[in-house]
Short mmCIF file of C-alpha atoms in Angstrom, two decimals:
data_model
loop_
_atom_site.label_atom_id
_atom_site.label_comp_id
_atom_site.label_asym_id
_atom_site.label_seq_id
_atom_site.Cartn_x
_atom_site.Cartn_y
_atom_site.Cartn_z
CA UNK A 888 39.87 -33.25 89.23
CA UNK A 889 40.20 -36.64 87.60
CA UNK A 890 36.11 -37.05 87.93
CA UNK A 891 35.63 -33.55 86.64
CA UNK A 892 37.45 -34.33 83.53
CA UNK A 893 35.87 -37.61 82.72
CA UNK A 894 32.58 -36.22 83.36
CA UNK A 895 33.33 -33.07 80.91
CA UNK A 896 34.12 -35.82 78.30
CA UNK A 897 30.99 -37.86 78.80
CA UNK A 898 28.90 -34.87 78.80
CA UNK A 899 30.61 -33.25 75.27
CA UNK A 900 30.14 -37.28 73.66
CA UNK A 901 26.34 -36.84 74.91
CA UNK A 902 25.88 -33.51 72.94
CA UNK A 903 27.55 -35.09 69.64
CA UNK A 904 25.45 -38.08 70.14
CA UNK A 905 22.44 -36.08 70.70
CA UNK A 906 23.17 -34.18 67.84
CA UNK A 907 23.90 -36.74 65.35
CA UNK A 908 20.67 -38.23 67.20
CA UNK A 909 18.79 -34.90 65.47
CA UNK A 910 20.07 -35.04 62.18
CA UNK A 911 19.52 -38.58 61.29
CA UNK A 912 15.61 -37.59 62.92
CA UNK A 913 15.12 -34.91 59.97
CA UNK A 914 16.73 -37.51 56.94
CA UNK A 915 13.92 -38.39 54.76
CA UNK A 916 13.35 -42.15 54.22
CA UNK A 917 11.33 -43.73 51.73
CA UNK A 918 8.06 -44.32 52.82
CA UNK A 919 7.17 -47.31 49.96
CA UNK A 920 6.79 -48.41 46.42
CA UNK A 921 4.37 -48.57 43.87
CA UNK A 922 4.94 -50.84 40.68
CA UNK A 923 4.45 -49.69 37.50
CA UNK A 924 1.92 -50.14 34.50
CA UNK A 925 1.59 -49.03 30.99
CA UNK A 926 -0.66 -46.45 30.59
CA UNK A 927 -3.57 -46.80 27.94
CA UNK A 928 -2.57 -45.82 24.94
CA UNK A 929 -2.51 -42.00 24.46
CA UNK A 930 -3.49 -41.60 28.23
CA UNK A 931 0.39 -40.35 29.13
CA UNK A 932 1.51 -36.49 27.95
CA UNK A 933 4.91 -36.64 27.16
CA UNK A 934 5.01 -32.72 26.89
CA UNK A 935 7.72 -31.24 28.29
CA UNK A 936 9.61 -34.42 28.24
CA UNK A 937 7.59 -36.57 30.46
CA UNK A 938 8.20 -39.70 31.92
CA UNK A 939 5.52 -42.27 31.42
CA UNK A 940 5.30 -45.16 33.98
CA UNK A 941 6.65 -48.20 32.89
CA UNK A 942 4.83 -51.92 33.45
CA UNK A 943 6.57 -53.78 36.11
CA UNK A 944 9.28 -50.85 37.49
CA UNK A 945 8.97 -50.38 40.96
CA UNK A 946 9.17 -46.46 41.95
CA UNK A 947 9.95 -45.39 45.29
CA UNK A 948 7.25 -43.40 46.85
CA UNK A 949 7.81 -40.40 50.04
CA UNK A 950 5.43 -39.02 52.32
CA UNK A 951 8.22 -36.34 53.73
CA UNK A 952 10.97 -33.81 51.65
CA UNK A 953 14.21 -32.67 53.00
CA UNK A 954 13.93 -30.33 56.06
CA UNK A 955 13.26 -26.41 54.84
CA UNK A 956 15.44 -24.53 55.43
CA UNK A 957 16.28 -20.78 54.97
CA UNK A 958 17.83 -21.62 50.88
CA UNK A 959 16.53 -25.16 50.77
CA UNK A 960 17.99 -26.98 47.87
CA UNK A 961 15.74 -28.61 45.43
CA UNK A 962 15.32 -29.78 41.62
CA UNK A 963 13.71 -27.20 39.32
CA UNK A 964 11.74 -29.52 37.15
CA UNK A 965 9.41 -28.39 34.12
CA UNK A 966 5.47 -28.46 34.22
CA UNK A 967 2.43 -27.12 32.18
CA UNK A 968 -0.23 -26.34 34.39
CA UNK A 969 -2.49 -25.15 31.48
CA UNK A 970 -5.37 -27.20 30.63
CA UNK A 971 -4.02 -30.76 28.54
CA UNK A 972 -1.12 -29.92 29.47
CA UNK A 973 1.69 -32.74 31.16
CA UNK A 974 0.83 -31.65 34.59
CA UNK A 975 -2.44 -33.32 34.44
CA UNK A 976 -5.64 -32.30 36.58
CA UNK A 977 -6.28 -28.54 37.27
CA UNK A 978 -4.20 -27.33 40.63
CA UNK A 979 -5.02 -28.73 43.89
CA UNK A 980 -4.53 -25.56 45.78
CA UNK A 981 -7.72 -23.53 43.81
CA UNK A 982 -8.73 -26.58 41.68
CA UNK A 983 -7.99 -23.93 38.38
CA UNK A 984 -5.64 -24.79 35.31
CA UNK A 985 -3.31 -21.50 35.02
CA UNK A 986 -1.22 -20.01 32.07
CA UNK A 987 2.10 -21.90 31.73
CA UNK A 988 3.01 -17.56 31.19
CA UNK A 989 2.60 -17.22 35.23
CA UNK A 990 5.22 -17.80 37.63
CA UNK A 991 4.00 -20.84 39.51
CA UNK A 992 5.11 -24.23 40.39
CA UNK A 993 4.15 -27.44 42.41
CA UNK A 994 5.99 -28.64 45.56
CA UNK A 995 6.47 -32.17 46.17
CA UNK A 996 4.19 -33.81 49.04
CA UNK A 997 6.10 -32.87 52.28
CA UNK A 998 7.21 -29.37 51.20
CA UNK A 999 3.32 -29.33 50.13
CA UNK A 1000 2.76 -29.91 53.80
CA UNK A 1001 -1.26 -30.87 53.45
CA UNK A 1002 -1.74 -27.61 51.79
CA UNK A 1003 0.26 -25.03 54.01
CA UNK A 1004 1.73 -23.62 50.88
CA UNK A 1005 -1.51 -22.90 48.99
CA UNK A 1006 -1.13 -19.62 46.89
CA UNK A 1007 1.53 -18.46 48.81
CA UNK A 1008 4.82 -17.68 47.54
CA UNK A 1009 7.88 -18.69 47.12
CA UNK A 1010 11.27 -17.50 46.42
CA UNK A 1011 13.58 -19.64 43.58
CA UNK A 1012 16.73 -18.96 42.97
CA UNK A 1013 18.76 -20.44 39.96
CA UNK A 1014 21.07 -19.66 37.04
CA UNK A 1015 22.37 -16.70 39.24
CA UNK A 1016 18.92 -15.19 39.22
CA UNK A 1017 15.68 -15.62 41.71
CA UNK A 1018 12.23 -15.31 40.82
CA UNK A 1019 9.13 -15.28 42.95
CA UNK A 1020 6.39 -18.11 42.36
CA UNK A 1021 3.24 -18.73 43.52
CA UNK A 1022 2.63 -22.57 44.59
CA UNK A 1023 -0.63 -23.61 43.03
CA UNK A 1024 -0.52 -27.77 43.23
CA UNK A 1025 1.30 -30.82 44.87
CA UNK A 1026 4.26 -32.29 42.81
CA UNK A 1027 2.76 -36.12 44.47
CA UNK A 1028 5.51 -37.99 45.98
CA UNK A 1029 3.19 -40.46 47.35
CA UNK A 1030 1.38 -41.87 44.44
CA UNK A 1031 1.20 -41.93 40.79
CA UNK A 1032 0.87 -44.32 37.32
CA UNK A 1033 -2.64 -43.81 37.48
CA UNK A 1034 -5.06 -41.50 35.54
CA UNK A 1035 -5.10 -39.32 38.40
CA UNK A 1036 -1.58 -38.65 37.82
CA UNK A 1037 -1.32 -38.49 33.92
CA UNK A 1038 0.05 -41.84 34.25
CA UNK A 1039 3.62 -40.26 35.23
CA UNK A 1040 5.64 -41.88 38.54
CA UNK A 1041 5.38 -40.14 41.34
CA UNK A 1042 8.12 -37.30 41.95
CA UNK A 1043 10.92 -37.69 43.82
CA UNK A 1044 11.14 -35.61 47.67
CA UNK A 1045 12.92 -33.05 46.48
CA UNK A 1046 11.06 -31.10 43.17
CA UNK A 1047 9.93 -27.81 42.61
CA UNK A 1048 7.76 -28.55 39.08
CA UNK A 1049 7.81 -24.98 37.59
CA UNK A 1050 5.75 -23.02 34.64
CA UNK A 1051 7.70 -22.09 31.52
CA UNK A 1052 7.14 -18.47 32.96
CA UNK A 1053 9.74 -19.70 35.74
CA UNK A 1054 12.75 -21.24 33.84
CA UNK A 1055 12.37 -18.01 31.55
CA UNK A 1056 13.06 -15.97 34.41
CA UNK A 1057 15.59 -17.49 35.15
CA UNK A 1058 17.46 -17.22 32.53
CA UNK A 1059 17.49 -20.60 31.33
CA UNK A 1060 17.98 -21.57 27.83
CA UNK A 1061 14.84 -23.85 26.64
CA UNK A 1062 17.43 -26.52 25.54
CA UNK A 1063 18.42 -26.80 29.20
CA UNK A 1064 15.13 -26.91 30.81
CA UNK A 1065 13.81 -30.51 32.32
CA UNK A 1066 15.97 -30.87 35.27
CA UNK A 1067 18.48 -28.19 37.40
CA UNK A 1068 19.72 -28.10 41.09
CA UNK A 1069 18.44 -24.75 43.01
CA UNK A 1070 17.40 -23.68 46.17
CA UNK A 1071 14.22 -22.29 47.02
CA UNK A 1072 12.73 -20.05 50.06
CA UNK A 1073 9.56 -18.73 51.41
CA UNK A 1074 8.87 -15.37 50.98
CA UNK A 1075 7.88 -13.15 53.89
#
């Protein structure tokens, strides 16, 4: 009886372990850092409030997100994906600028997942509302301060870079666009 018990107990402390073991598996870790340089002058769009890399700051640099999940939570983050606009280059998922009027956004690089999430959609929820976008580029967590980039640090893991046509279905006020926790889904 005495054996039974102990082994119960060493069996339920491998399960925890293994779980903890699975969690800590999923976490993502930094992958690197880049550092920093002015852009040339001009060569940064500050639309929409955005950051221009700075010479010298080291910026931390992913190659993974947070795992997906069925309401995955995120950062709603504002981009123009119109031509000149802050969001650079045209899309990387049809290599075409689109109207900052659509619903679409940019994932960062391991919800991106190599393309998996070209033109398909996506659910956002926010503000006590959801609207459904259609992911169009890569919000790059693995590289940036460079012209290919706008000359803007890379993003963070966790971003969902959204059109105007986004936060406004939302609800958002404009004075409170630029940065707000949300969750996000993919649509079936």
């Amino acid at each position: 009886m005495k054996k039974q018990a102990v082994s119960s107990v060493f069996l339920i402390l491998l399960c925890i372990i293994y779980i903890f073991a699975s969690v800590e598996a999923q976490t993502c870790r930094p992958s690197g850092t880049i550092r920093g340089k002015n852009p040339p002058p001009g060569q940064c769009n500050t639309e929409n409030d955005s950051d221009c890399c700075k010479d010298g700051k080291l910026y931390t640099t992913y190659i993974c997100s947070p795992p997906v999940l069925s309401h995955t939570k995120a950062t709603l983050t504002l981009n123009s994906f119109q031509a000149g606009g802050d969001g650079g280059g045209p899309s990387e998922c049809d290599n075409q600028y689109h109207s900052d009027d659509d619903p679409v956004v940019a994932l960062s690089t391991g919800w991106f997942n190599n393309k998996s999430r070209c033109l398909k959609y996506i659910n956002v929820y926010g503000n006590g509302r959801s609207v459904r976008a259609k992911v169009v580029d890569e919000c790059d967590s693995t590289m940036g301060c460079d012209s290919d980039h706008d000359y803007q640090p890379p993003c963070p893991n966790n971003i969902v870079d959204a059109s105007k046509a986004v936060w406004k279905a939302l609800g958002v006020p404009e004075s409170d666009w630029g940065g707000m926790d949300i969750y996000w889904s993919d649509t079936n």
